[in-house]
């Protein structure tokens, strides 16, 4: 019986040791579960804070982008208006320069004492002569020359010399 009592005591000691170990493991497990819950709560709070900050940053960025887009559209519109104004202005400057040049040329011609009516008539005569000269070149059939057809006979090198003194070119 002693042996049985001894085995019973040994089994009780082992049981109490296993119960103690089980209790320790349960306590450790509860402590770890509590720590995990605390960490999860902390992580959820940090995630919510980060999400909130991200949404604020996103809203700020979208507002900045909207302002820049609006400013870019305004700047583009303004640039187009300036370009259109510059184009119109350059057109009017060119027209003004052309008209000024014409006026100065006419004033110079008038200041030199030229009678423009006579010059115009001379140009008409020269134009008719040039027309006759060109038609005689086109009709080179060998039967009629410029003098035979009643026109004035000139070579191509002579025609520009006669016109050059007036400052006009017909060709």
Short mmCIF file of C-alpha atoms in Angstrom, two decimals:
data_model
loop_
_atom_site.label_atom_id
_atom_site.label_comp_id
_atom_site.label_asym_id
_atom_site.label_seq_id
_atom_site.Cartn_x
_atom_site.Cartn_y
_atom_site.Cartn_z
CA UNK A 1 0.00 0.00 0.00
CA UNK A 2 2.76 2.21 0.52
CA UNK A 3 3.58 1.87 -3.06
CA UNK A 4 0.10 2.75 -4.06
CA UNK A 5 0.09 5.72 -1.72
CA UNK A 6 3.43 6.73 -3.07
CA UNK A 7 2.21 6.53 -6.67
CA UNK A 8 -0.91 8.41 -5.65
CA UNK A 9 1.22 11.19 -4.09
CA UNK A 10 3.45 11.27 -7.16
CA UNK A 11 0.43 11.50 -9.43
CA UNK A 12 -1.00 14.27 -7.26
CA UNK A 13 2.29 16.14 -7.34
CA UNK A 14 2.44 15.74 -11.10
CA UNK A 15 -1.18 16.82 -11.41
CA UNK A 16 -0.61 19.85 -9.26
CA UNK A 17 2.54 20.65 -11.26
CA UNK A 18 0.61 20.32 -14.54
CA UNK A 19 -2.24 22.42 -13.09
CA UNK A 20 0.28 25.04 -12.03
CA UNK A 21 1.84 25.02 -15.51
CA UNK A 22 -1.60 25.19 -17.08
CA UNK A 23 -2.53 28.11 -14.84
CA UNK A 24 0.72 29.87 -15.77
CA UNK A 25 0.11 29.28 -19.48
CA UNK A 26 -3.48 30.58 -19.11
CA UNK A 27 -2.21 33.69 -17.32
CA UNK A 28 0.45 34.25 -19.99
CA UNK A 29 -2.14 33.68 -22.71
CA UNK A 30 -4.53 36.17 -21.11
CA UNK A 31 -1.71 38.69 -20.71
CA UNK A 32 -0.71 38.24 -24.36
CA UNK A 33 -4.36 38.53 -25.48
CA UNK A 34 -4.72 41.69 -23.42
CA UNK A 35 -1.47 43.06 -24.93
CA UNK A 36 -2.69 42.15 -28.44
CA UNK A 37 -6.00 43.92 -27.79
CA UNK A 38 -4.15 46.99 -26.52
CA UNK A 39 -1.87 46.96 -29.58
CA UNK A 40 -4.85 46.49 -31.90
CA UNK A 41 -6.65 49.41 -30.25
CA UNK A 42 -3.51 51.55 -30.49
CA UNK A 43 -3.02 50.53 -34.12
CA UNK A 44 -6.67 51.31 -34.92
CA UNK A 45 -6.29 54.75 -33.30
CA UNK A 46 -3.09 55.46 -35.26
CA UNK A 47 -4.72 54.19 -38.46
CA UNK A 48 -7.71 56.48 -37.91
CA UNK A 49 -5.36 59.40 -37.21
CA UNK A 50 -3.28 58.64 -40.33
CA UNK A 51 -6.43 58.27 -42.44
CA UNK A 52 -7.73 61.59 -41.15
CA UNK A 53 -4.41 63.30 -41.91
CA UNK A 54 -4.31 61.72 -45.36
CA UNK A 55 -7.81 62.96 -46.10
CA UNK A 56 -6.85 66.46 -44.95
CA UNK A 57 -3.70 66.42 -47.10
CA UNK A 58 -5.70 65.10 -50.05
CA UNK A 59 -8.33 67.83 -49.61
CA UNK A 60 -5.60 70.48 -49.35
CA UNK A 61 -3.85 69.11 -52.44
CA UNK A 62 -7.09 69.06 -54.42
CA UNK A 63 -7.79 72.65 -53.37
CA UNK A 64 -4.29 73.71 -54.43
CA UNK A 65 -4.64 71.87 -57.75
CA UNK A 66 -8.02 73.53 -58.34
CA UNK A 67 -6.50 76.95 -57.65
CA UNK A 68 -3.56 76.25 -59.96
CA UNK A 69 -5.87 74.97 -62.70
CA UNK A 70 -8.04 78.06 -62.41
CA UNK A 71 -4.93 80.27 -62.44
CA UNK A 72 -3.59 78.37 -65.45
CA UNK A 73 -6.86 78.86 -67.34
CA UNK A 74 -6.86 82.56 -66.50
CA UNK A 75 -3.22 82.85 -67.55
CA UNK A 76 -3.89 80.98 -70.78
CA UNK A 77 -6.88 83.20 -71.56
CA UNK A 78 -4.83 86.30 -70.78
CA UNK A 79 -1.94 85.05 -72.93
CA UNK A 80 -4.34 84.45 -75.83
CA UNK A 81 -5.78 87.96 -75.41
CA UNK A 82 -2.27 89.44 -75.37
CA UNK A 83 -1.30 87.41 -78.44
CA UNK A 84 -4.44 88.53 -80.28
CA UNK A 85 -3.81 92.14 -79.30
CA UNK A 86 -0.18 91.89 -80.41
CA UNK A 87 -1.21 90.33 -83.72
CA UNK A 88 -3.78 93.06 -84.34
CA UNK A 89 -1.30 95.73 -83.31
CA UNK A 90 1.42 94.35 -85.59
CA UNK A 91 -1.07 94.31 -88.48
CA UNK A 92 -1.94 97.96 -87.86
CA UNK A 93 1.73 98.88 -87.46
CA UNK A 94 2.49 97.25 -90.82
CA UNK A 95 -0.43 99.06 -92.45
CA UNK A 96 0.67 102.34 -90.90
CA UNK A 97 4.23 101.83 -92.12
CA UNK A 98 2.96 101.01 -95.61
CA UNK A 99 0.74 104.08 -95.75
CA UNK A 100 3.50 106.26 -94.30
CA UNK A 101 5.93 104.97 -96.91
CA UNK A 102 3.43 105.66 -99.69
CA UNK A 103 2.80 109.17 -98.41
CA UNK A 104 6.53 109.89 -98.10
CA UNK A 105 7.15 108.55 -101.61
CA UNK A 106 4.38 110.71 -103.06
CA UNK A 107 5.69 113.74 -101.13
CA UNK A 108 9.19 113.10 -102.49
CA UNK A 109 7.84 112.78 -106.02
CA UNK A 110 5.84 115.97 -105.57
CA UNK A 111 8.82 117.76 -103.97
CA UNK A 112 10.95 116.91 -106.97
CA UNK A 113 8.41 118.70 -109.08
CA UNK A 114 7.24 115.72 -111.05
CA UNK A 115 3.92 115.92 -112.73
CA UNK A 116 2.37 112.57 -111.93
CA UNK A 117 -0.22 112.79 -114.70
CA UNK A 118 2.51 112.95 -117.33
CA UNK A 119 4.37 110.06 -115.71
CA UNK A 120 1.22 107.98 -115.67
CA UNK A 121 0.70 108.64 -119.37
CA UNK A 122 4.34 107.73 -120.05
CA UNK A 123 3.90 104.50 -118.14
CA UNK A 124 0.77 103.72 -120.17
CA UNK A 125 2.72 104.27 -123.39
CA UNK A 126 5.57 102.12 -122.14
CA UNK A 127 3.09 99.46 -121.07
CA UNK A 128 1.55 99.45 -124.53
CA UNK A 129 5.01 99.21 -126.07
CA UNK A 130 5.87 96.34 -123.74
CA UNK A 131 2.61 94.63 -124.63
CA UNK A 132 3.39 95.00 -128.31
CA UNK A 133 6.90 93.71 -127.73
CA UNK A 134 5.61 90.67 -125.85
CA UNK A 135 2.95 89.91 -128.43
CA UNK A 136 5.53 90.14 -131.21
CA UNK A 137 7.71 87.63 -129.29
CA UNK A 138 4.72 85.32 -128.86
CA UNK A 139 3.83 85.55 -132.59
CA UNK A 140 7.30 84.61 -133.89
CA UNK A 141 6.01 83.11 -137.04
CA UNK A 142 8.64 84.97 -139.06
CA UNK A 143 6.14 86.93 -141.15
CA UNK A 144 5.81 90.14 -139.16
CA UNK A 145 8.31 91.97 -137.04
CA UNK A 146 7.54 94.65 -134.46
CA UNK A 147 8.23 97.52 -136.87
CA UNK A 148 6.24 95.94 -139.68
CA UNK A 149 3.17 95.51 -137.47
CA UNK A 150 3.23 99.17 -136.47
CA UNK A 151 4.64 98.61 -132.96
CA UNK A 152 7.91 99.94 -131.60
CA UNK A 153 10.73 97.46 -131.91
CA UNK A 154 12.71 96.92 -128.66
CA UNK A 155 14.85 94.19 -127.20
CA UNK A 156 14.32 92.83 -123.72
CA UNK A 157 17.35 94.72 -122.41
CA UNK A 158 16.10 98.04 -123.79
CA UNK A 159 12.65 97.86 -122.22
CA UNK A 160 13.71 97.98 -118.55
CA UNK A 161 16.05 100.93 -119.26
CA UNK A 162 13.15 102.99 -120.59
CA UNK A 163 10.99 102.15 -117.59
CA UNK A 164 13.72 102.42 -114.95
CA UNK A 165 13.89 106.25 -115.03
CA UNK A 166 10.33 106.41 -113.66
CA UNK A 167 10.99 104.04 -110.77
CA UNK A 168 8.21 101.67 -111.89
CA UNK A 169 8.50 98.10 -113.04
CA UNK A 170 5.80 96.55 -115.18
CA UNK A 171 7.11 93.01 -114.94
#
